[in-house]
Each structure stands twice: as structure tokens, then as C-alpha cells.
XYZ file of C-alpha atoms in Angstrom:
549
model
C -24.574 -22.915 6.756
C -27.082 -25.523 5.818
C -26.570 -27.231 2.769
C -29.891 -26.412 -0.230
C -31.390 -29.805 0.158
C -31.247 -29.415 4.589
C -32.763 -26.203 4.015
C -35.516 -27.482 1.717
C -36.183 -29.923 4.618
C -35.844 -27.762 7.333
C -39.481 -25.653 5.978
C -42.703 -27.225 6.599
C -44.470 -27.219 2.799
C -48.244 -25.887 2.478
C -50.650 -28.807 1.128
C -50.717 -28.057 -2.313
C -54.436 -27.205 -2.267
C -53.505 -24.107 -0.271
C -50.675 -22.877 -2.476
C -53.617 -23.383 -5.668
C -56.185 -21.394 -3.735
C -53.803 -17.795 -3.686
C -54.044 -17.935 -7.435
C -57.959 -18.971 -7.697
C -57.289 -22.400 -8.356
C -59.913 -25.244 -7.146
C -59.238 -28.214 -6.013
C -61.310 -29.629 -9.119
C -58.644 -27.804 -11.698
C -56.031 -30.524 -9.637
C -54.445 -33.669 -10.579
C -53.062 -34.441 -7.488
C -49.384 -36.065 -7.367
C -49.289 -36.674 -3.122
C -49.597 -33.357 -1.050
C -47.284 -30.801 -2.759
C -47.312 -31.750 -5.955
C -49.626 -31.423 -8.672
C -51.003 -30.910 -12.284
C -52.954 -28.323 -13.816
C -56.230 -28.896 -15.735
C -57.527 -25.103 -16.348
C -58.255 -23.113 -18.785
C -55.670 -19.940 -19.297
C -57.089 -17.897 -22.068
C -57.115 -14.201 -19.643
C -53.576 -13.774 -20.019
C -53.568 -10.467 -17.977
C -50.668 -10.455 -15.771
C -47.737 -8.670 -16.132
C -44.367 -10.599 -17.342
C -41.443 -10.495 -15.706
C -38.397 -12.166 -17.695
C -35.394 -13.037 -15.676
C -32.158 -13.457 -17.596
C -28.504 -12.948 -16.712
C -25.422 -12.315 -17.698
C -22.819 -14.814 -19.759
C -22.678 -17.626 -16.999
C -19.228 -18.573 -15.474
C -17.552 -21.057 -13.421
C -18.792 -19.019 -10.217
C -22.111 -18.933 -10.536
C -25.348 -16.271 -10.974
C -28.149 -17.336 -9.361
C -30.550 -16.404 -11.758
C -33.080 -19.181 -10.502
C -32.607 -18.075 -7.100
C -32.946 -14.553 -8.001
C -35.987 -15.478 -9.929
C -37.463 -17.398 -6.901
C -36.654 -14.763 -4.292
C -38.255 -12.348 -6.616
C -41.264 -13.903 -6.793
C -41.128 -14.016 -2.638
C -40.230 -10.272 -2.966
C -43.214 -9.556 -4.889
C -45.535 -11.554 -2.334
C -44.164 -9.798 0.310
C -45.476 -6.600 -1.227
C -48.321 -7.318 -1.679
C -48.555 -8.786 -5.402
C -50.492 -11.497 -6.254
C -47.651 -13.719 -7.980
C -46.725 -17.030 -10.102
C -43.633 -18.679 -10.676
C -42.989 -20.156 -14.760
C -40.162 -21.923 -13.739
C -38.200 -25.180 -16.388
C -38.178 -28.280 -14.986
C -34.479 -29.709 -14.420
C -32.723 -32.340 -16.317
C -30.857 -35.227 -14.745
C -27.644 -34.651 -16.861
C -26.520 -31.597 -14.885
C -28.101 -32.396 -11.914
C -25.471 -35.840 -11.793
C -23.516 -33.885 -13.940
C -21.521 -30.510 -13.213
C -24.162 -27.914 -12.763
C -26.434 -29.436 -10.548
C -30.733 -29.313 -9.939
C -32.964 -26.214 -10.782
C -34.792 -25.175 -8.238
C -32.801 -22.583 -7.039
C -30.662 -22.435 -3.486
C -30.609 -20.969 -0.091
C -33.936 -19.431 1.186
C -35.506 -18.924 -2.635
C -35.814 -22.279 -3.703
C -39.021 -24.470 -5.239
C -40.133 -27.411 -3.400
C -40.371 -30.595 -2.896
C -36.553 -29.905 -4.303
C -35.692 -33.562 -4.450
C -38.549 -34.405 -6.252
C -38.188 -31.831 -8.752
C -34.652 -32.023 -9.464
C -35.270 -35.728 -9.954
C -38.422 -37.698 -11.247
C -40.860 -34.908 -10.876
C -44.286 -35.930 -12.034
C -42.544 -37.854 -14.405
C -42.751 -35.409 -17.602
C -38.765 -35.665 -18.493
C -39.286 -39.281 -18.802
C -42.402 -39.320 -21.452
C -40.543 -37.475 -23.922
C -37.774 -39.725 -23.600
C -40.573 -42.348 -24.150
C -42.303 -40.550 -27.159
C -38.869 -39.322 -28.997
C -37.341 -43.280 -28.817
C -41.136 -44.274 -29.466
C -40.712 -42.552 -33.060
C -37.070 -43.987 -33.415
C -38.011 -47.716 -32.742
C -40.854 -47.211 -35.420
C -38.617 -45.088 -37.936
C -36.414 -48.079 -38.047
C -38.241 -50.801 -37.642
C -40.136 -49.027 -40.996
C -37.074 -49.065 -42.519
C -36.289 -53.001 -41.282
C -40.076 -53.840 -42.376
C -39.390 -52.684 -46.176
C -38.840 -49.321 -46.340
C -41.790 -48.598 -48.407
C -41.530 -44.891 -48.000
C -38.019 -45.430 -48.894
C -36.290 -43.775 -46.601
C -32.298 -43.190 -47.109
C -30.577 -44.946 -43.695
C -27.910 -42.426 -44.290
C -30.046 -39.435 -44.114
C -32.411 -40.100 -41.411
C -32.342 -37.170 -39.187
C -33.994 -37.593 -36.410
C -32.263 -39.044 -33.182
C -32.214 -40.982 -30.401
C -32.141 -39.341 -26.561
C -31.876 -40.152 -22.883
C -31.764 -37.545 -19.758
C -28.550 -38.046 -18.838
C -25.054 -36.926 -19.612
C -23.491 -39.691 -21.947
C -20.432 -38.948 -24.367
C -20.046 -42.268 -25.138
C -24.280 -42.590 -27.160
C -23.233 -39.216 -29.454
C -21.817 -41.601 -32.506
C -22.982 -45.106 -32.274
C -23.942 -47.604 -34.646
C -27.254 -49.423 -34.830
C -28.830 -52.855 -36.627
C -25.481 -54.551 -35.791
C -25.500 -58.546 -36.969
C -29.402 -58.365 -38.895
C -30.440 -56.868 -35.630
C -32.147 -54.338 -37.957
C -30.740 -52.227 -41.083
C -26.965 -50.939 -40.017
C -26.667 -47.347 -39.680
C -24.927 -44.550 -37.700
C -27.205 -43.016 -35.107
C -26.429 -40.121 -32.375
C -28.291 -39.629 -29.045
C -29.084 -36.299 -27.536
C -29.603 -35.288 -24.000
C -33.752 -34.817 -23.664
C -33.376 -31.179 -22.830
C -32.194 -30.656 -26.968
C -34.921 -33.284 -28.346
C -37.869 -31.916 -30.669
C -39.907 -33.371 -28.464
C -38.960 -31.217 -25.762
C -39.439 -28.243 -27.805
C -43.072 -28.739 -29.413
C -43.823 -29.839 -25.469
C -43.244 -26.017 -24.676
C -44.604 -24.874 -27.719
C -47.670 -26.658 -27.708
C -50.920 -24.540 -26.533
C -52.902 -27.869 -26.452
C -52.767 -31.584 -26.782
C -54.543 -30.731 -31.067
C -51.457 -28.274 -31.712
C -49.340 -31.519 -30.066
C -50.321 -34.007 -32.235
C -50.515 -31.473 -35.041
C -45.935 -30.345 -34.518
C -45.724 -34.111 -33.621
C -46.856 -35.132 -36.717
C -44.750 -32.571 -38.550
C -41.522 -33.752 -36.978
C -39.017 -34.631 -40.223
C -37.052 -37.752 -39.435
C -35.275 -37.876 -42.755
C -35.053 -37.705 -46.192
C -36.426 -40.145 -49.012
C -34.550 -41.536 -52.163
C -36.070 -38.377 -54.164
C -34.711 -35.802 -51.823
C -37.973 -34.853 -49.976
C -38.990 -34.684 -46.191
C -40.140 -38.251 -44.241
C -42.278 -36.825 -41.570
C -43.611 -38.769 -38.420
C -46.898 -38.676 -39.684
C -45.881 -40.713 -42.713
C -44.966 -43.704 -39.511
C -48.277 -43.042 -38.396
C -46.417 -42.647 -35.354
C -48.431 -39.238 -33.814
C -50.979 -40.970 -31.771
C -49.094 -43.046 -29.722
C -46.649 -40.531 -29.229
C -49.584 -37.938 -28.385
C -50.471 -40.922 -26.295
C -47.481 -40.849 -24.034
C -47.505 -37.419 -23.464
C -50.990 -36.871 -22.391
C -49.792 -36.283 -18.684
C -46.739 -34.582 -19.816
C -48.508 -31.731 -21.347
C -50.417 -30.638 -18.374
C -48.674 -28.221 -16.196
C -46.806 -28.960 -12.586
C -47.651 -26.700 -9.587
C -45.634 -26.828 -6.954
C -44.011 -23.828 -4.459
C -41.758 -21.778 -2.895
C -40.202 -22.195 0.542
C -42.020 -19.169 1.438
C -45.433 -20.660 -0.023
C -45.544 -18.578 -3.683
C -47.030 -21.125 -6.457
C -44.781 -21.794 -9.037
C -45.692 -23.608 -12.078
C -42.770 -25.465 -13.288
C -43.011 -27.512 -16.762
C -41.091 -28.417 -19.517
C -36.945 -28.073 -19.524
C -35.262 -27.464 -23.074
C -31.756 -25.915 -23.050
C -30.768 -22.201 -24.219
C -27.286 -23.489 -25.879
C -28.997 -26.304 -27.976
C -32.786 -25.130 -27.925
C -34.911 -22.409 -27.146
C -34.765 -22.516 -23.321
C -37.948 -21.755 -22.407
C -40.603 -23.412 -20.000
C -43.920 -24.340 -21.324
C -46.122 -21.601 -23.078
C -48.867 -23.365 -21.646
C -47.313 -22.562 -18.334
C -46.700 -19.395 -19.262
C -50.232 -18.648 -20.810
C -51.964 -20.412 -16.849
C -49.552 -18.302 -15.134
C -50.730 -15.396 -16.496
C -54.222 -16.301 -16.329
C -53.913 -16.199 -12.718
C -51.469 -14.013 -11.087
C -51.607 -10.540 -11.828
C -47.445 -10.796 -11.966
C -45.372 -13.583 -13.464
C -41.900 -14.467 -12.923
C -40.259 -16.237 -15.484
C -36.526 -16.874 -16.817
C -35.054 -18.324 -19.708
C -31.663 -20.520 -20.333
C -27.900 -18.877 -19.658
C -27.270 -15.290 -20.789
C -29.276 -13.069 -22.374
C -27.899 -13.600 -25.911
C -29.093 -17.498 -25.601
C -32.014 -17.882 -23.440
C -33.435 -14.348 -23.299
C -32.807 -14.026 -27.632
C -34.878 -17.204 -28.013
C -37.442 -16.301 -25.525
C -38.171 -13.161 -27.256
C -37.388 -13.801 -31.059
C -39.421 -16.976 -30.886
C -41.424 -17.918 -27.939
C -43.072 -14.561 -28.039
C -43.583 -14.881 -31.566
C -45.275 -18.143 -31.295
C -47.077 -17.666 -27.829
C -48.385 -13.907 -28.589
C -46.916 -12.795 -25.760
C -44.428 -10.042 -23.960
C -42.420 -9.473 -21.044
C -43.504 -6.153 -19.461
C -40.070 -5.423 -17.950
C -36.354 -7.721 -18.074
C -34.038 -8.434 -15.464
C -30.457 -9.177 -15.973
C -29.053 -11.348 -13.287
C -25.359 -10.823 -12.629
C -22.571 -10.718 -9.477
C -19.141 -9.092 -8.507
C -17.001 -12.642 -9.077
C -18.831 -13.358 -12.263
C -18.068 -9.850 -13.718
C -14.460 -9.960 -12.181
C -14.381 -13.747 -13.953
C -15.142 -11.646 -17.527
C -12.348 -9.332 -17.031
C -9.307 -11.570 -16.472
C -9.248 -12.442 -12.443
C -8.495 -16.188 -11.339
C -11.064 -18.179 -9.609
C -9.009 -18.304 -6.370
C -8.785 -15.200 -6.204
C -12.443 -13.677 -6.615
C -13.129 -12.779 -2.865
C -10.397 -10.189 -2.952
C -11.117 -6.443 -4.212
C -9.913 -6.327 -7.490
C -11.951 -3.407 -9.135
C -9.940 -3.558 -12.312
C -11.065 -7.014 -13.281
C -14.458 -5.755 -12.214
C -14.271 -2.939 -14.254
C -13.124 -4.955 -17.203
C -15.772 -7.666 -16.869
C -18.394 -5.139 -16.792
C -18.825 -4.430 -20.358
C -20.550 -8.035 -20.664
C -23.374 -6.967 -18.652
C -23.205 -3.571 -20.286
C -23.801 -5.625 -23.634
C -26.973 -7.244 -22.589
C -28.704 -4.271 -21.258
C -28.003 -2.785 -24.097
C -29.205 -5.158 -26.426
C -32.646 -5.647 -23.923
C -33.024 -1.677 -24.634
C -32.289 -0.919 -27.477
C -32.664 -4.080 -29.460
C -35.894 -5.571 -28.080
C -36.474 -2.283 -26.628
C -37.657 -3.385 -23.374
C -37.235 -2.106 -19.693
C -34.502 -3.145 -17.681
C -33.522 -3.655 -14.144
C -30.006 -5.048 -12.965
C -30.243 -7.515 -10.493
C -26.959 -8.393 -8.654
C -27.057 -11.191 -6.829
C -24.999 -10.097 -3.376
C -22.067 -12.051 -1.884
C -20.687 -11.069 1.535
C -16.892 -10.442 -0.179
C -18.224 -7.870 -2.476
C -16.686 -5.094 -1.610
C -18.107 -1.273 -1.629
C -15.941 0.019 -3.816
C -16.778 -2.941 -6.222
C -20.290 -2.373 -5.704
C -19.889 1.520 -6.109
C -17.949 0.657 -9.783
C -21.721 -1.202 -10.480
C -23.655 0.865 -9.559
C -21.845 3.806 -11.210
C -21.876 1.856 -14.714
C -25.103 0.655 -14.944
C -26.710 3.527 -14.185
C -24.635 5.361 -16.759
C -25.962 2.613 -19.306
C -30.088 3.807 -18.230
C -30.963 0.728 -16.054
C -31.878 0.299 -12.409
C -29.771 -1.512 -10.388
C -30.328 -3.620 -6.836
C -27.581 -5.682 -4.706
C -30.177 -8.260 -3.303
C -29.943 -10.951 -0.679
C -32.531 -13.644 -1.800
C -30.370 -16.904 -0.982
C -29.823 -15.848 2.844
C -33.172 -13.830 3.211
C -35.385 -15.169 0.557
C -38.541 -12.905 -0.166
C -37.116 -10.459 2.483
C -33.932 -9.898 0.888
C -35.639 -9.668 -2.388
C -38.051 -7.190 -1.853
C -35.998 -4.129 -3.109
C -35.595 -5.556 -6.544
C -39.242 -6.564 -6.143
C -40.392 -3.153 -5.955
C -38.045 -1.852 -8.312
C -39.416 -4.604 -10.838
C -43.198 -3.353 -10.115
C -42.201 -0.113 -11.080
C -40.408 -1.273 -13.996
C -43.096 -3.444 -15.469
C -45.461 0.049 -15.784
C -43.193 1.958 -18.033
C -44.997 1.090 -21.640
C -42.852 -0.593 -24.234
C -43.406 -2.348 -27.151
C -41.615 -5.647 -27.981
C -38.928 -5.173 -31.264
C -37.424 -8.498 -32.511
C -33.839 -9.043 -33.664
C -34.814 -9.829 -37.090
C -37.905 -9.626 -39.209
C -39.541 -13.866 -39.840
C -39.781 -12.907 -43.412
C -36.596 -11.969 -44.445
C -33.875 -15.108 -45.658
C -32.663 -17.909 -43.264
C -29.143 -15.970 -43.412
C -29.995 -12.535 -42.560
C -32.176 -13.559 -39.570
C -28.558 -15.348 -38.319
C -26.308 -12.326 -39.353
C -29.147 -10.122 -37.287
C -28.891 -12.209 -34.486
C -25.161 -12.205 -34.388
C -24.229 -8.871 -34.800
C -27.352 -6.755 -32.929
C -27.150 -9.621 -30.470
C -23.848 -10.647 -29.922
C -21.756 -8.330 -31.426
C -20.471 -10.073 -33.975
C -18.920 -8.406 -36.663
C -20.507 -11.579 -39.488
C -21.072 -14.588 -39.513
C -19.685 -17.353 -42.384
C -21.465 -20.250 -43.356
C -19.886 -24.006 -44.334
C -20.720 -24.982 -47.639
C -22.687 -27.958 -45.841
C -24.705 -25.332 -44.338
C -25.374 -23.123 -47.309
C -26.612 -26.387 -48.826
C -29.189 -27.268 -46.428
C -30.171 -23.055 -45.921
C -31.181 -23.357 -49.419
C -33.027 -27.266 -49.441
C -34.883 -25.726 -46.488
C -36.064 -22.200 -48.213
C -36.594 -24.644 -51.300
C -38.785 -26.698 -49.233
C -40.744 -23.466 -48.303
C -39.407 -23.378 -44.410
C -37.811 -19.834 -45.124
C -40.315 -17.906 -42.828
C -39.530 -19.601 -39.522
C -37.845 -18.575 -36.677
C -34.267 -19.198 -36.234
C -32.396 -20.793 -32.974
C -28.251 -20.644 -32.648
C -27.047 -23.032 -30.562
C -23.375 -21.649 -29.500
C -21.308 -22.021 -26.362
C -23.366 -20.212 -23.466
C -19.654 -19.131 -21.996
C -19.141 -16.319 -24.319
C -21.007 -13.466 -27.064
C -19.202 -15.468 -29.850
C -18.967 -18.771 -30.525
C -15.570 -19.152 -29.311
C -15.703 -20.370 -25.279
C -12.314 -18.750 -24.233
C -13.854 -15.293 -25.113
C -15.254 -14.264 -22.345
C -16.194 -10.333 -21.504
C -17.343 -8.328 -24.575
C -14.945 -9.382 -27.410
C -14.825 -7.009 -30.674
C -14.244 -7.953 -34.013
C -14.719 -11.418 -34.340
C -17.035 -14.008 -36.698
C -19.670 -16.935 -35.854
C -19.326 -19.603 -37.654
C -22.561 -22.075 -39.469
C -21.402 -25.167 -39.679
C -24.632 -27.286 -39.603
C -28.300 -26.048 -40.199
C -31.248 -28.707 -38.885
C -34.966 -27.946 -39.226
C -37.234 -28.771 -36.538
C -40.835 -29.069 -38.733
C -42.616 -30.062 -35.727
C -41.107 -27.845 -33.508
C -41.150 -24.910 -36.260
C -37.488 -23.162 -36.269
C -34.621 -23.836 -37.802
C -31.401 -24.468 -36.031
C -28.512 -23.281 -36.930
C -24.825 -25.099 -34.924
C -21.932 -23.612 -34.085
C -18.469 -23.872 -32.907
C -18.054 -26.974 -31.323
C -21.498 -27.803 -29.418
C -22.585 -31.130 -28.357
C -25.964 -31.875 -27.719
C -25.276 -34.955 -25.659
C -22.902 -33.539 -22.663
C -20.364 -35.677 -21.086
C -19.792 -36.035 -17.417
C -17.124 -34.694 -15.879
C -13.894 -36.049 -13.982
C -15.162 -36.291 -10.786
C -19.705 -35.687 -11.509
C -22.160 -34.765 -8.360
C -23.412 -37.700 -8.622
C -20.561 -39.127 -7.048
C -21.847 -37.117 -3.750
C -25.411 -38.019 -3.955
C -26.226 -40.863 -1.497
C -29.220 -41.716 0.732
C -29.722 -43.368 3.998
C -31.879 -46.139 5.141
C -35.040 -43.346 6.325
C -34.548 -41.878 2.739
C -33.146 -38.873 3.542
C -31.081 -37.621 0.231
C -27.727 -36.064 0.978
C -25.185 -34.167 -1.726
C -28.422 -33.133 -4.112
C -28.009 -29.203 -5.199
């Protein structure tokens, strides 16, 4: 079996120009990057396609696919005849040197150029970096100058961040020896910067400027907000990202445009791509595939509660990505031994899945079709025991084959997706936007993830009530928990009962306009791990990249 990076190779790509023309696009609405690669300068206000969400299960140690199953979807729905787009995140360079590895799917559904995505792209990643440090070098250096809008060192808020996995930048201290004034600072990974987030909130370079300059980066000697304005910092931040804003079409193996821009993380953020994206997408295609970060109570609870809040929009059907070894990894069975039949741990695992349909149903109220993404081990009786469940729970289910067939293998679900997206349904949210900071979390927690509460620090409580005293009390809310389990707690994996989430931090993001709440033990600056992939990414004298997946 060819590796994902031979078989991105191995398929001659379309010039770019071609791929543009299937969804209307001229050559004039390009900013070309080479031959298959390029920006988008269009206007998307028709939003008339249907939207296809693609979400999964909790994620485990085995893997779901849910990019390739989003990819080979959009091939599926090609291949019958639908005129579709991909809204696809752009990868981050942490996990791709890191653990997890690139984003742009594997097998025969992938996005290409795959190198060039899963690395430097069109450069995007790297002018938020730019803009975010941009605003830290001047929030300092304000501070160094004078300090006239006396600004407390101790309570500046906003951070430092770099795209890559780095445990040692999360506490450092800066100004050392009159370099500047001495303080404690802490980087986060790019994927969990504001930046990143009003990037994919923005619906044009005026709303940029306008979250930009509403960014708080800390706290004044009366207690009130410093915002980036104040640094009259906007424009050259505004400045940086003028490219970055514009979104990056690129395609499939099989030739199916996909739009990919903009990469924040479910755990830490909202993990969505761009709603600019989004909003050309739709303006094109008369069917969109998009997906959002890790399970459905991260990625798919943020992409509903929030981005289709803010954007105006809603997904006309759902699909929850899952397999056999990830289900029989919820109920209890050991990694080594996943390719056996083991239809009890199956059985046990399934109530995870069985918790996110439900909540897709009957929370947000939405259509839902069960996508499992097929392994050659699976056995039948394993696949009769999902099949038998999910149907039980109301929700269509298909074994597909995208990763060895692409399109072809992913035409079944495609079809059963169509039909899907013309039942009617009206998006319900979690929790209403006017109701207290703490009741939107409880909502979340318990109609989302089961929880049976949730308890707040008193550090928390405190800055709950500065925020609603500020008059920030309306906005949407964003957990950041572990992405391994419902609760907040990483070692409960399946459907655990009767247990808490715990507050321990609250941050608002003015310019990005939500208000974060952290639990358990997140970091948002991951650390690499014993032995990273980037210790098997090389390249030979022609430039041909092995080990990248």
C-alpha cells in the first residue's frame, strides 16, 4: 500500500483554472499561487447551497477519518452528479511534526498539493503568527515606552504564539536585564490565538479591522479593558493579513474544488474554517461539505452554537464520522487487540456515538446520517451490532470505503447525505445568547455532554462576573476541554454518567466575540511527543518529501 504523500504524487493535479471553472469561477476572481493553488477574490453573498457538516465521534488513539470521510464525500457527491465544494481548515504545523499529523485527509480522498498544504500553504498560518506577535511587540514596547495607558504588566492578557508544538514557551519570562519591563508571558500554538479566530469570523477585511481592534490585551490600573485599538495597533495588523483573509482553492485527487482557509482548534477554539469560506462555498456549489474540530461535543457544539450564530447560517443535514476500533477503543478493548471480533467492547463503546446523534437530533434538532468509516478487520457481526443500534437511535447508517476507493467508495453515503439534506429542519441551539455566562456553560454541559453540573473556581466566578459587569454577558460561549472524552476528565472515555465539569479559568475574546471558558487540564501550547513525525520527515536531493501524513 502506498504511503498518503506517494499517493498524492502518484495523481496528475488539474491546473487550478479548471478545478475554478466547475464552480463558475473565472480566472479574473484568481490570485494565482503556481498551477494548483490559489486565492479567492469573489463575491459570496447567494449563499444557496445546501450544508453538509461532517463531525465524528470522541476521537481515539486509532483514528476516524473524518477528513477523509469528508473528502471522499465530496467525491461521492460529484460522482452523482452534484455540483460540490469542499470548506475544508487549513493544517497546523504542531501536529503535523507533532503526533497527529497533516489535514488533508489520506488514501484516495485527500486535498492536494498535500505537501503544500500540510506545510506553508499560501502562507496564511504564518501572517497571524505575524499579526498576533505584531500586537505583542507593540503592547510591550507601550508598556517599555511609558505606559501611558497604564497598563498592569501583571494583568496583560493577551499572548504570545508560534505554529508549532513547544512546552517549553507556555511559562516564560520576558524584559530580562532592562531588555524591556520584566513580566511572565505564555505562548500559544496559532491554531488557539484570537487572531485565528476573528480570521474565521471575519466576513470582510472592515469586520477584520473592526474584532482586531476590539482584541483586549489587558487590564489598566483602574480595572478596565486595554484594547488593541488603544496601541493603535489595527492597521498594521489588518495590514499583514490582507492576503490571509482571502480564501485558498485548491482540490481533490479526484478534481472536486475545495476551499480550504483558516485552522483554529475545537479543544481550545471554535474549530471552524473560515465563514468567508463557508459563505463562497455556498455561493457556488449547490452542496457544501464541511467539518468541524474532534467530536461532536467540541467541534460540531461550536460550529453550531456560535459559528452559525455569527455567520447566519445552517447545516441542512450532519454526519457523524465513526469506526469499529474506535467504538471498541470506548468500551474497554486494548489497542493491540482491535482487529479481532470483540462485539462486547463494540457494544459497550457504542453508546458514545449513540450520545452524539442524539444530541444532533434532539438538541440542535438536525438530520443525521452515520458514517462509518470501513476497515477490512471489521467484522459482520460487528457491523450487524452498528447497524442494529443506530438505526434503533433514528439515523441512517453507511460502512463506506473512501480511503481505498475515494469518490467511488463514497458514493453510498453520498446519496444517503442528498437525501438527508431535503428533510426540513430548523436549527435549535444549546443555550439561549441572552441568558447568564453560567447557564449557557451548565446548558452546554449537561444537553451536550451529559454532564450532570458543572462547578466553577472562585477565580472563575470572579472574572464571569467582571465580564457581565463589563456588559460581555450576551456572547457566545466556547469550552475548551479534553477532545478524548464527554467530560472533562481524559480517562473517561465511552458515555460516562454522573460526573461534573469543572471552570477553572474564564478569558474573553472581545475581538473574537465569545467567551472562553478552561477546563480540566488543557494546554493551549501542545508539547511534542517522545519520539514526533517529524523525526520521519526527510527529503531528497530532487525534493521529493518522504514520512509527511
Amino acid at each position: 500500500m502506498l504511503s498518503d504523500i506517494e499517493i498524492a504524487e502518484s495523481v496528475p493535479m488539474r491546473d487550478i483554472r479548471e478545478v475554478a471553472a466547475r464552480i463558475g469561477l473565472k480566472e479574473d476572481s484568481l490570485e494565482l499561487y503556481g498551477k494548483y493553488k490559489a486565492k479567492i477574490n469573489a463575491p459570496c453573498s447567494d449563499r444557496k447551497a445546501k450544508l453538509i457538516l461532517v463531525t465524528a465521534i470522541n476521537p481515539t488513539s486509532s483514528g476516524e477519518g473524518k477528513t477523509t470521510v469528508s473528502i471522499g464525500l465530496a467525491d461521492g457527491l460529484q460522482k452523482i452528479g452534484k455540483k460540490v465544494c469542499l470548506a475544508l481548515r487549513e493544517p497546523s504545523l504542531g501536529p503535523v511534526f507533532g503526533i497527529k499529523g497533516g489535514a488533508a485527509g489520506g488514501g484516495y480522498a485527500q486535498v492536494v498539493p498535500m505537501a503544500d498544504i500540510n506545510l506553508h500553504f499560501t502562507g496564511d498560518l504564518h501572517a497571524i503568527t505575524a499579526a498576533n506577535n505584531l500586537l505583542c511587540a507593540m503592547l510591550d514596547n507601550h508598556i517599555f515606552r511609558g505606559n501611558a495607558l497604564r497598563i498592569v504588566p501583571e494583568k496583560v492578557t493577551f499572548r504570545r504564539c508560534m505554529d508549532m508544538n513547544d512546552r517549553s514557551l507556555i511559562n516564560i519570562t520576558i524584559g530580562q536585564k532592562g531588555r524591556g519591563v520584566e513580566r511572565e508571558e505564555h505562548f500559544e500554538i496559532t491554531a488557539a490565538s484570537e487572531i485565528m479566530a476573528i480570521l474565521c469570523l471575519s466576513t470582510s477585511l472592515s469586520d477584520l479591522k473592526r474584532r482586531l481592534g476590539n482584541i483586549i490585551v489587558g487590564v489598566n490600573e483602574e480595572g478596565d479593558y486595554v484594547y488593541a485599538r488603544d496601541l493603535n495597533a489595527v492597521g498594521a495588523m489588518a495590514t499583514l493579513l490582507k492576503d490571509a483573509i482571502k480564501p485558498n482553492l485548491v482540490q481533490t485527487l479526484e478534481g472536486t474544488p475545495a476551499i480550504v482557509h483558516g485552522g483554529p482548534f475545537a479543544n481550545i477554539a471554535h474549530g471552524c474554517n473560515s465563514v468567508l469560506a463557508t459563505y463562497t462555498a455556498m455561493s457556488l456549489a449547490d452542496y457544501v461539505v464541511t467539518e468541524a474540530g474532534f467530536g461532536a461535543d467540541l467541534g460540531a457544539e461550536k460550529f453550531l452554537d456560535t459559528k452559525c450564530r455569527i455567520a447566519g447560517i445552517e447545516p441542512a443535514a450532519v454526519v457523524l464520522v465513526a469506526t469499529v476500533k474506535a467504538l471498541k477503543l470506548h468500551g474497554g478493548a486494548k489497542k493491540e487487540t482491535l482487529s479481532e471480533e470483540n462485539v462486547g467492547a463494540l457494544k459497550a463503546g457504542l453508546p458514545n456515538l449513540l450520545k452524539h446523534i442524539d444530541t444532533v437530533k434532539n438538541v440542535y434538532r438536525k438530520p443525521v446520517v452515520v458514517a462509518m468509516n470501513h476497515f477490512a478487520t471489521d467484522t459482520q457481526a460487528e457491523i450487524d451490532a452498528v447497524l442494529e443500534a443506530v438505526r434503533a437511535a433514528g439515523a441512517e447508517v453507511v460502512f463506506t470505503d473512501v480511503f481505498l476507493r475515494g469518490g467511488e467508495g463514497g458514493r453510498e453515503l453520498a446519496e444517503a447525505v442528498a437525501k438527508a439534506c431535503d428533510v426540513p429542519s430548523e436549527l435549535h441551539y444549546a443555550y439561549d445568547l441572552n441568558d447568564p455566562i453560567e447557564r449557557k456553560i451548565e446548558d452546554v454541559a449537561t444537553k451536550v455532554y451529559g454532564a450532570d453540573g458543572v462547578d466553577f473556581t472562585d477565580e472563575a466566578k470572579a472574572k464571569i462576573a467582571h465580564i457581565e459587569g463589563a456588559g460581555y454577558g450576551n456572547l457566545p460561549v466556547i469550552i475548551a476541554k479534553t477532545q478524548y472524552s464527554l467530560s472533562d476528565n481524559k480517562e473517561l472515555v465511552g458515555c460516562p454518567k454522573h460526573f461534573r465539569i469543572t471552570v477553572r479559568d474564564v478569558i474573553l475574546k472581545g475581538g473574537a466575540g465569545f467567551v472562553v471558558a478552561v477546563t480540566g487540564a488543557l494546554m493551549l501550547m501542545p508539547g511534542l511527543s517522545a519520539h514526533p513525525a517529524a523525526e520521519s520527515i526527510d527529503i531528497d536531493d530532487n525534493g521529493k518529501i518522504s514520512g509527511l501524513s
